[in-house]
C-alpha cells in the first residue's frame, strides 16, 4: 500500500505542469486519459499497433499515452514522421532498450540496433556498411544470392514432382539463412530437406516474440530486477542455441586462420586483431545475432505474406507471371538481379506487401535525448517515441483504399524503400534506418519472382483462397499465425 501511494504521488507530480514554464512550453500531444499507476496499459489490446492507430484517428497523428510510468509519444502519419526525421532525427536517435534486450547477455551494450548514437555505434555501423552493404560488396555477392535462389527453386521443383506441400515461410527462411551463413562463414547452416532450418526458424521467432512481448520492467522500472530475472531465464534458453553455433564457428576459425576463407568473418577477425582495434569478440557475436535474427525474420514474414496475398488475389498473380514470362521468356526459370529493373509489376507487388505487412509494426523504440517540439507539441526529454508504421501504412490520407491489395498503386508513383517517402518507410528512415534494406529488397524480388515464374500454386485440400486464415501473431514483427503451405504445380 505504501509503495502504491508513493507511485501515485510520483505519477501526479509528473503530470502536474510547472507554472514557471507553462506560458512557453507547448503541451504534450493529446491522448486518452491515463489512470494512476498503470496509465493506459488497460486500454491496450493484443494488437497494440491497431489500438494506437485507433487512438490516432480520435486524437490526431501525434498522440501521447502513459505506459505504466513511461511517457510515450506515438507518431502515426507521414507528415508527423517527416517532421520528426527531417528536423529532430538526432534528438530521437537513442534507443529505448526493452528488458528483454537488456537481459539477452548485455545485447544493448554491443548491438548496432540498440546502442545509442555514440562512437561505438558509428564504428559498428561503418564496419557493417563497408563489409556488407557497400555497392561493391552487394555486386560481389550477386552470384551467391543467385545460387541460393536456384537451390530454393530446385527444392520446390522436387516437391512439385512428388506432390509435396511447400512450407513457404520455411523455404524462404532456409534460403535467407544460408545466404547469410555463406556470406559470413562460407557454409550452409541448414538444408531445405532437414529439420535444422525449422528449428532455427523457431528460435528466431522466439527471440523476436520475447523482445516484442510487454514486460513489467518496461513500464515500471522500479520492479526491473524481478522482471529481469524472469525474462533472462526465458531468453537464455532461446539464445544459447544461436550462441553455441556462432561461438563454435568463431573458435574454429581462430584456431585455423592460415586457411583464409575471404568471407566477412575473416575480415571481422582481422579487424579485431589490429592494434588498437575497438572491435571485440562480444561485438562480433552480437553483430551476428542482429543480422541473423533481423535478416531472416524480415525476409521470411514478407515472403509468406506475399504468397498469401497472391494466392488470395489470383488475378494479381497472373499479371506478375505474365510480366515475368514477357521479360524472361518461358524457358528461362532463373532470374538475375539485372532483370529486376525490367519487372516493375513484380517490384510493385513487393512494395505493396511491405506496405500492408511491414517488417516491423513499430520502428525500434526511440528515446528523446532532449525536449523537442514536434507538430506543435512537446516531446519531453527521456520520453519513449514510437513510430507506428502500421498506422502510416493504412492511413487513408496517404493511401487510397489502404485495406486493399493494389500493387498498381506503386506503378503510378516513383516510391522506393530507402526512407525518403515518409508514407512508405518499411525499413525506417534517418540515421537509424536498416542498413540492409537494399540487400533485403533485392532478395525479396529474386525469391518471389522465382517462385511465381517457375510454378503455379494451389492451396491444400481444395481450400478456397477466400477462406485462407489471415490471423496474425504479434512480436516485433507480425507473423502469419498459421504457416502458409502450398502445392506447387
Coordinates of C-alpha atoms in Angstrom, one line a residue:
X1 CA 0.0 0.0 0.0
X2 CA 2.8 2.4 0.9
X3 CA 4.5 1.6 -2.5
X4 CA 1.3 2.2 -4.4
X5 CA 0.8 5.5 -2.6
X6 CA 4.3 6.6 -3.5
X7 CA 3.8 5.6 -7.1
X8 CA 0.6 7.6 -7.2
X9 CA 2.2 10.7 -5.7
X10 CA 5.1 10.4 -8.2
X11 CA 2.7 9.9 -11.1
X12 CA 0.7 13.0 -10.3
X13 CA 3.8 15.0 -9.6
X14 CA 5.0 14.2 -13.1
X15 CA 1.6 15.1 -14.6
X16 CA 1.5 18.5 -12.8
X17 CA 2.7 21.3 -15.1
X18 CA 5.3 23.7 -13.6
X19 CA 3.8 27.2 -13.6
X20 CA 7.1 28.9 -14.4
X21 CA 7.2 27.3 -17.9
X22 CA 3.6 26.8 -18.7
X23 CA 3.5 30.0 -20.8
X24 CA 6.3 29.0 -23.1
X25 CA 6.3 25.2 -23.1
X26 CA 4.0 23.5 -25.6
X27 CA 1.6 20.9 -24.2
X28 CA 2.0 17.2 -24.5
X29 CA 0.3 15.6 -27.6
X30 CA -3.3 14.7 -26.9
X31 CA -4.3 11.2 -26.0
X32 CA -6.6 9.0 -23.9
X33 CA -6.7 10.0 -20.2
X34 CA -4.4 7.7 -18.2
X35 CA -5.2 6.1 -14.9
X36 CA -2.9 6.4 -11.9
X37 CA 0.0 4.0 -11.8
X38 CA -1.0 1.8 -14.8
X39 CA -1.5 4.7 -17.2
X40 CA -3.2 3.5 -20.4
X41 CA -2.0 -0.1 -20.2
X42 CA -5.5 -1.3 -19.5
X43 CA -6.6 0.0 -22.9
X44 CA -4.0 -1.9 -25.0
X45 CA -5.3 -4.9 -27.0
X46 CA -3.2 -8.0 -28.1
X47 CA -2.6 -5.9 -31.3
X48 CA -1.2 -2.7 -29.8
X49 CA -0.4 -1.2 -33.2
X50 CA -4.1 -1.3 -34.0
X51 CA -5.0 0.2 -30.6
X52 CA -2.6 3.1 -31.2
X53 CA -3.9 3.6 -34.7
X54 CA -7.4 3.9 -33.2
X55 CA -6.2 6.5 -30.7
X56 CA -4.6 8.5 -33.6
X57 CA -7.8 8.5 -35.5
X58 CA -9.5 10.0 -32.4
X59 CA -6.8 12.4 -31.1
X60 CA -4.6 13.1 -34.1
X61 CA -1.4 12.0 -35.9
X62 CA 0.8 12.7 -32.8
X63 CA -0.5 11.3 -29.5
X64 CA 0.8 10.7 -26.0
X65 CA 0.0 7.7 -23.8
X66 CA 1.2 6.6 -20.4
X67 CA 2.5 3.0 -20.4
X68 CA 2.8 2.5 -16.7
X69 CA 5.3 5.1 -15.6
X70 CA 6.7 5.7 -19.1
X71 CA 5.5 8.7 -21.1
X72 CA 5.2 7.5 -24.7
X73 CA 4.7 9.6 -27.8
X74 CA 3.4 7.8 -30.9
X75 CA 3.9 9.1 -34.5
X76 CA 1.1 7.9 -36.8
X77 CA 1.2 9.9 -40.0
X78 CA 3.6 10.6 -42.9
X79 CA 3.6 14.3 -42.1
X80 CA 4.5 13.8 -38.5
X81 CA 7.2 11.3 -39.4
X82 CA 8.6 13.7 -42.0
X83 CA 8.9 16.5 -39.4
X84 CA 10.5 14.1 -36.8
X85 CA 13.1 12.6 -39.2
X86 CA 13.9 15.9 -41.0
X87 CA 14.1 18.2 -38.0
X88 CA 14.8 16.0 -35.0
X89 CA 16.4 12.8 -36.2
X90 CA 19.5 13.2 -34.0
X91 CA 17.5 14.2 -30.9
X92 CA 15.4 11.0 -31.1
X93 CA 18.1 8.6 -32.3
X94 CA 18.8 7.0 -29.0
X95 CA 17.1 3.6 -28.3
X96 CA 14.7 2.6 -25.6
X97 CA 16.1 -0.9 -25.0
X98 CA 13.5 -3.3 -23.6
X99 CA 14.0 -5.5 -20.6
X100 CA 14.3 -8.5 -22.9
X101 CA 17.1 -6.8 -24.9
X102 CA 19.0 -5.9 -21.7
X103 CA 18.6 -9.4 -20.4
X104 CA 20.0 -11.0 -23.5
X105 CA 23.6 -11.2 -22.4
X106 CA 24.0 -7.5 -22.5
X107 CA 22.8 -7.2 -26.1
X108 CA 22.0 -3.5 -25.6
X109 CA 25.7 -2.8 -24.9
X110 CA 27.0 -4.4 -28.1
X111 CA 24.1 -4.4 -30.6
X112 CA 24.2 -1.9 -33.5
X113 CA 20.4 -2.0 -33.4
X114 CA 20.1 -0.9 -29.7
X115 CA 23.2 1.2 -29.0
X116 CA 22.7 5.0 -28.8
X117 CA 24.3 7.1 -31.5
X118 CA 27.8 7.2 -30.0
X119 CA 31.3 6.4 -31.2
X120 CA 30.8 2.7 -30.8
X121 CA 27.6 2.7 -32.8
X122 CA 29.3 4.7 -35.6
X123 CA 32.2 2.3 -35.6
X124 CA 29.9 -0.8 -35.9
X125 CA 27.7 0.9 -38.5
X126 CA 30.8 1.8 -40.6
X127 CA 32.1 -1.8 -40.5
X128 CA 28.7 -3.1 -41.5
X129 CA 28.3 -0.7 -44.3
X130 CA 31.7 -1.3 -45.8
X131 CA 31.9 -5.1 -45.3
X132 CA 28.3 -6.0 -46.1
X133 CA 26.2 -3.3 -47.7
X134 CA 28.5 -1.2 -49.9
X135 CA 27.8 -1.2 -53.6
X136 CA 31.0 -3.2 -54.2
X137 CA 30.0 -5.9 -51.6
X138 CA 26.5 -6.1 -52.9
X139 CA 27.6 -6.6 -56.5
X140 CA 30.2 -9.1 -55.5
X141 CA 27.5 -11.2 -53.8
X142 CA 25.2 -11.5 -56.8
X143 CA 26.3 -15.0 -57.8
X144 CA 25.9 -16.3 -54.2
X145 CA 22.4 -14.8 -54.0
X146 CA 21.6 -16.4 -57.4
X147 CA 22.9 -19.8 -56.3
X148 CA 20.8 -19.8 -53.1
X149 CA 17.6 -18.9 -55.0
X150 CA 18.4 -21.6 -57.6
X151 CA 18.7 -24.1 -54.7
X152 CA 15.3 -23.0 -53.4
X153 CA 13.8 -23.5 -56.9
X154 CA 15.3 -26.9 -57.2
X155 CA 13.8 -28.0 -53.9
X156 CA 10.4 -26.6 -54.9
X157 CA 10.7 -28.5 -58.2
X158 CA 11.3 -31.8 -56.3
X159 CA 8.2 -31.0 -54.2
X160 CA 6.3 -30.3 -57.4
X161 CA 7.2 -33.8 -58.8
X162 CA 6.3 -35.6 -55.6
X163 CA 3.2 -33.6 -54.9
X164 CA 4.5 -32.5 -51.5
X165 CA 3.3 -29.4 -49.7
X166 CA 5.8 -26.5 -49.6
X167 CA 6.0 -24.5 -46.3
X168 CA 6.6 -21.1 -47.8
X169 CA 8.0 -19.5 -44.6
X170 CA 10.4 -22.4 -44.0
X171 CA 11.7 -22.3 -47.6
X172 CA 12.2 -18.5 -47.5
X173 CA 13.9 -18.8 -44.1
X174 CA 16.3 -21.6 -45.2
X175 CA 17.2 -19.6 -48.3
X176 CA 18.0 -16.4 -46.4
X177 CA 19.7 -18.3 -43.5
X178 CA 22.1 -20.0 -45.9
X179 CA 22.7 -16.8 -47.8
X180 CA 23.8 -15.1 -44.6
X181 CA 25.8 -18.0 -43.3
X182 CA 27.7 -18.3 -46.6
X183 CA 28.3 -14.5 -46.6
X184 CA 29.7 -14.6 -43.0
X185 CA 31.1 -18.2 -42.7
X186 CA 31.3 -19.7 -46.2
X187 CA 29.0 -22.6 -45.2
X188 CA 25.3 -23.6 -45.1
X189 CA 23.7 -23.8 -41.7
X190 CA 20.6 -25.8 -42.9
X191 CA 19.1 -27.7 -45.8
X192 CA 15.7 -27.5 -47.3
X193 CA 15.2 -31.2 -46.6
X194 CA 16.4 -31.2 -43.0
X195 CA 14.7 -30.1 -39.8
X196 CA 17.5 -27.8 -38.9
X197 CA 16.0 -24.7 -40.7
X198 CA 12.7 -25.3 -38.9
X199 CA 14.5 -25.3 -35.5
X200 CA 16.4 -22.2 -36.4
X201 CA 13.2 -20.5 -37.6
X202 CA 11.5 -21.3 -34.3
X203 CA 14.5 -19.8 -32.4
X204 CA 14.4 -16.6 -34.4
X205 CA 10.7 -16.2 -33.9
X206 CA 11.1 -16.8 -30.1
X207 CA 13.7 -14.1 -29.9
X208 CA 11.5 -11.7 -31.9
X209 CA 8.5 -12.6 -29.8
X210 CA 10.3 -12.2 -26.5
X211 CA 11.7 -8.8 -27.5
X212 CA 8.3 -7.6 -28.6
X213 CA 6.4 -9.0 -25.6
X214 CA 5.3 -6.5 -22.9
X215 CA 7.2 -6.7 -19.7
X216 CA 6.7 -5.1 -16.3
X217 CA 10.2 -3.7 -16.2
X218 CA 9.5 -1.8 -19.4
X219 CA 6.6 0.0 -17.8
X220 CA 7.6 0.1 -14.1
X221 CA 11.5 0.4 -13.9
X222 CA 11.3 0.1 -10.1
X223 CA 10.4 -3.6 -10.5
X224 CA 13.1 -4.1 -13.1
X225 CA 15.2 -6.7 -11.3
X226 CA 12.4 -9.1 -10.5
X227 CA 11.2 -8.9 -14.1
X228 CA 14.7 -9.1 -15.5
X229 CA 15.3 -12.4 -13.8
X230 CA 12.1 -13.9 -15.4
X231 CA 13.0 -12.5 -18.9
X232 CA 16.6 -13.6 -18.6
X233 CA 15.6 -17.2 -17.8
X234 CA 13.5 -17.3 -21.0
X235 CA 16.0 -15.7 -23.3
X236 CA 19.0 -17.6 -22.1
X237 CA 17.4 -20.9 -23.2
X238 CA 16.4 -19.4 -26.6
X239 CA 19.7 -17.6 -27.2
X240 CA 22.0 -20.5 -26.2
X241 CA 21.5 -22.4 -29.4
X242 CA 22.5 -19.5 -31.6
X243 CA 25.4 -18.6 -29.3
X244 CA 26.6 -22.2 -29.5
X245 CA 26.6 -22.2 -33.3
X246 CA 28.3 -18.8 -33.6
X247 CA 30.9 -19.5 -30.8
X248 CA 31.9 -22.8 -32.3
X249 CA 32.4 -21.3 -35.8
X250 CA 34.4 -18.4 -34.5
X251 CA 36.6 -20.7 -32.3
X252 CA 37.3 -23.0 -35.3
X253 CA 38.2 -20.0 -37.4
X254 CA 40.5 -18.6 -34.8
X255 CA 42.3 -21.9 -34.5
X256 CA 42.8 -22.2 -38.3
X257 CA 43.5 -18.7 -39.5
X258 CA 46.1 -19.9 -42.1
X259 CA 43.4 -21.2 -44.4
X260 CA 41.8 -17.9 -45.3
X261 CA 38.2 -18.0 -46.4
X262 CA 38.0 -14.4 -47.5
X263 CA 34.5 -14.0 -46.0
X264 CA 33.0 -11.5 -43.6
X265 CA 34.1 -13.4 -40.5
X266 CA 37.7 -13.4 -41.7
X267 CA 37.5 -9.7 -42.2
X268 CA 35.9 -9.1 -38.7
X269 CA 38.6 -11.2 -37.0
X270 CA 41.3 -9.4 -38.9
X271 CA 39.9 -6.0 -37.7
X272 CA 39.6 -7.3 -34.2
X273 CA 43.3 -8.3 -34.1
X274 CA 44.6 -5.0 -35.3
X275 CA 46.5 -2.9 -32.8
X276 CA 44.1 -0.5 -31.0
X277 CA 41.0 -2.2 -32.5
X278 CA 37.7 -1.2 -30.9
X279 CA 36.1 -4.4 -32.1
X280 CA 35.7 -7.2 -29.5
X281 CA 34.7 -10.9 -29.8
X282 CA 31.5 -10.0 -28.0
X283 CA 30.8 -7.3 -30.6
X284 CA 31.2 -9.8 -33.4
X285 CA 28.9 -12.3 -31.6
X286 CA 26.1 -9.7 -31.0
X287 CA 26.6 -8.4 -34.6
X288 CA 25.9 -11.9 -35.9
X289 CA 22.8 -12.1 -33.7
X290 CA 21.5 -8.9 -35.1
X291 CA 21.9 -9.9 -38.7
X292 CA 20.7 -13.5 -38.4
X293 CA 17.6 -12.6 -36.5
X294 CA 16.5 -9.4 -38.3
X295 CA 17.7 -10.6 -41.7
X296 CA 15.9 -13.9 -41.6
X297 CA 12.7 -12.7 -39.9
X298 CA 12.0 -9.9 -42.3
X299 CA 12.5 -12.0 -45.4
X300 CA 10.5 -15.0 -44.1
X301 CA 7.5 -13.0 -43.0
X302 CA 7.4 -10.8 -46.1
X303 CA 7.6 -13.8 -48.4
X304 CA 4.9 -15.7 -46.6
X305 CA 2.6 -12.7 -46.7
X306 CA 3.4 -12.1 -50.4
X307 CA 2.5 -15.6 -51.4
X308 CA -0.6 -15.4 -49.2
X309 CA -1.8 -12.2 -50.9
X310 CA -1.1 -13.5 -54.4
X311 CA -3.0 -16.7 -53.7
X312 CA -5.9 -14.7 -52.4
X313 CA -5.8 -12.5 -55.5
X314 CA -5.1 -14.8 -58.4
X315 CA -5.5 -12.1 -61.0
X316 CA -2.5 -10.2 -59.5
X317 CA -0.5 -13.5 -59.6
X318 CA -1.3 -13.9 -63.3
X319 CA -0.4 -10.3 -64.0
X320 CA 3.0 -10.7 -62.3
X321 CA 3.6 -14.1 -64.1
X322 CA 2.7 -12.6 -67.5
X323 CA 5.3 -9.8 -66.9
X324 CA 8.0 -12.4 -65.9
X325 CA 7.2 -14.5 -69.0
X326 CA 7.3 -11.5 -71.3
X327 CA 10.6 -10.2 -69.9
X328 CA 12.4 -13.6 -69.3
X329 CA 10.7 -15.9 -71.7
X330 CA 9.1 -19.3 -71.0
X331 CA 12.2 -21.4 -70.8
X332 CA 14.3 -19.1 -68.6
X333 CA 13.4 -20.0 -65.0
X334 CA 16.4 -18.3 -63.4
X335 CA 16.1 -14.6 -62.5
X336 CA 19.1 -12.4 -62.4
X337 CA 19.3 -9.2 -60.4
X338 CA 19.8 -7.3 -63.6
X339 CA 16.3 -8.4 -64.6
X340 CA 14.6 -6.7 -61.6
X341 CA 14.7 -3.2 -63.1
X342 CA 12.7 -4.6 -66.1
X343 CA 10.0 -6.0 -63.8
X344 CA 8.0 -3.0 -62.5
X345 CA 4.9 -5.0 -61.6
X346 CA 6.9 -7.6 -59.6
X347 CA 8.6 -4.7 -57.7
X348 CA 5.1 -3.1 -57.2
X349 CA 3.9 -6.4 -55.6
X350 CA 6.9 -6.5 -53.2
X351 CA 6.4 -2.8 -52.2
X352 CA 2.6 -3.4 -51.7
X353 CA 3.4 -6.3 -49.4
X354 CA 5.9 -4.2 -47.5
X355 CA 3.2 -1.6 -47.1
X356 CA 0.4 -3.9 -46.0
X357 CA 2.6 -6.2 -43.9
X358 CA 5.6 -4.1 -42.8
X359 CA 8.7 -5.8 -41.4
X360 CA 8.0 -4.2 -38.0
X361 CA 4.7 -2.6 -37.0
X362 CA 6.6 -0.1 -34.7
X363 CA 10.0 1.1 -35.7
X364 CA 12.5 0.2 -33.0
X365 CA 11.6 2.3 -29.9
X366 CA 13.5 5.6 -29.7
X367 CA 14.2 7.9 -26.7
X368 CA 14.2 11.7 -26.7
X369 CA 17.6 13.0 -25.6
X370 CA 16.2 16.5 -25.0
X371 CA 12.9 18.3 -25.0
X372 CA 11.8 18.9 -28.6
X373 CA 8.7 20.5 -30.2
X374 CA 7.1 18.2 -32.8
X375 CA 3.9 19.2 -34.7
X376 CA 3.3 22.0 -32.1
X377 CA 3.5 19.6 -29.1
X378 CA 6.2 18.8 -26.5
X379 CA 8.1 15.5 -26.7
X380 CA 9.8 15.7 -23.3
X381 CA 13.3 14.5 -22.6
X382 CA 13.5 10.8 -21.9
X383 CA 10.1 10.1 -23.4
X384 CA 9.8 6.9 -25.4
X385 CA 9.0 7.5 -29.0
X386 CA 7.1 5.0 -31.3
X387 CA 6.7 5.4 -35.0
X388 CA 3.5 3.3 -35.8
X389 CA 4.5 2.0 -39.2
X390 CA 1.3 0.0 -39.4
X391 CA -0.9 3.2 -38.9
X392 CA 1.1 5.1 -41.5
X393 CA 0.8 2.3 -44.0
X394 CA -3.0 2.2 -43.5
X395 CA -3.6 5.9 -43.4
X396 CA -6.4 6.8 -45.9
X397 CA -4.9 10.4 -46.1
X398 CA -1.8 8.8 -47.7
X399 CA -3.1 5.7 -49.4
X400 CA -6.4 5.3 -51.3
X401 CA -8.2 2.1 -50.2
X402 CA -5.4 1.1 -47.9
X403 CA -7.1 -2.2 -46.9
X404 CA -7.0 -3.4 -50.5
X405 CA -4.1 -5.3 -52.1
X406 CA -3.3 -3.0 -55.0
X407 CA 0.2 -3.3 -56.4
X408 CA -0.8 -1.0 -59.2
X409 CA -0.6 2.0 -56.8
X410 CA 3.2 1.8 -57.0
X411 CA 3.2 1.9 -60.8
X412 CA 1.8 5.4 -60.7
X413 CA 4.4 6.9 -58.4
X414 CA 8.1 6.8 -58.0
X415 CA 8.5 5.5 -54.5
X416 CA 11.5 3.5 -53.2
X417 CA 12.2 1.7 -50.0
X418 CA 15.1 4.0 -48.9
X419 CA 13.1 6.1 -46.4
X420 CA 12.8 9.3 -48.4
X421 CA 9.0 9.0 -48.8
X422 CA 7.6 9.1 -45.3
X423 CA 4.3 7.4 -46.2
X424 CA 6.3 4.3 -47.1
X425 CA 9.3 3.6 -44.7
X426 CA 9.3 -0.2 -44.3
X427 CA 12.9 -0.1 -43.3
X428 CA 12.8 3.1 -41.3
X429 CA 14.4 6.5 -42.1
X430 CA 17.1 8.7 -41.0
X431 CA 20.4 7.7 -39.5
X432 CA 18.9 4.6 -37.8
X433 CA 17.3 3.2 -41.0
X434 CA 18.0 -0.5 -41.6
X435 CA 21.5 -0.7 -43.2
X436 CA 20.5 -4.0 -45.0
X437 CA 17.4 -2.6 -46.8
X438 CA 19.0 -2.8 -50.3
X439 CA 20.1 -6.4 -49.8
X440 CA 16.7 -7.4 -48.4
X441 CA 14.8 -5.7 -51.2
X442 CA 16.9 -7.5 -53.9
X443 CA 16.4 -10.9 -52.2
X444 CA 12.6 -10.4 -51.9
X445 CA 12.3 -9.7 -55.6
X446 CA 14.5 -12.6 -56.6
X447 CA 12.8 -15.1 -54.3
X448 CA 9.2 -14.1 -55.1
X449 CA 9.9 -13.8 -58.9
X450 CA 11.5 -17.3 -58.9
X451 CA 8.6 -18.9 -57.0
X452 CA 5.8 -17.5 -59.2
X453 CA 7.7 -17.7 -62.6
X454 CA 8.7 -21.3 -62.2
X455 CA 5.5 -22.6 -60.7
X456 CA 1.8 -22.2 -60.3
X457 CA 0.4 -22.7 -56.8
X458 CA -2.7 -24.0 -55.1
X459 CA -4.0 -24.5 -51.6
X460 CA -4.1 -27.9 -49.9
X461 CA -7.3 -29.9 -49.7
X462 CA -9.1 -27.7 -52.3
X463 CA -9.3 -24.8 -49.8
X464 CA -10.8 -21.7 -51.4
X465 CA -8.5 -18.7 -51.3
X466 CA -11.1 -16.5 -49.7
X467 CA -11.2 -19.0 -46.7
X468 CA -7.4 -18.6 -46.1
X469 CA -6.6 -18.0 -42.5
X470 CA -5.2 -14.4 -42.2
X471 CA -4.8 -14.3 -38.4
X472 CA -1.7 -12.7 -37.1
X473 CA 0.9 -13.4 -34.4
X474 CA 2.4 -10.3 -32.8
X475 CA 6.1 -9.8 -31.8
X476 CA 8.5 -7.1 -33.1
X477 CA 7.1 -8.2 -36.5
X478 CA 3.8 -9.7 -37.4
X479 CA 4.0 -13.3 -38.3
X480 CA 1.2 -15.3 -40.0
X481 CA -0.3 -17.3 -37.2
X482 CA -0.9 -20.3 -39.3
X483 CA 2.1 -21.2 -41.6
X484 CA 1.3 -21.0 -45.3
X485 CA 1.6 -24.4 -47.1
X486 CA 1.0 -24.6 -50.8
X487 CA 1.2 -27.2 -53.5
X488 CA 3.4 -26.3 -56.5
X489 CA 2.2 -27.3 -59.9

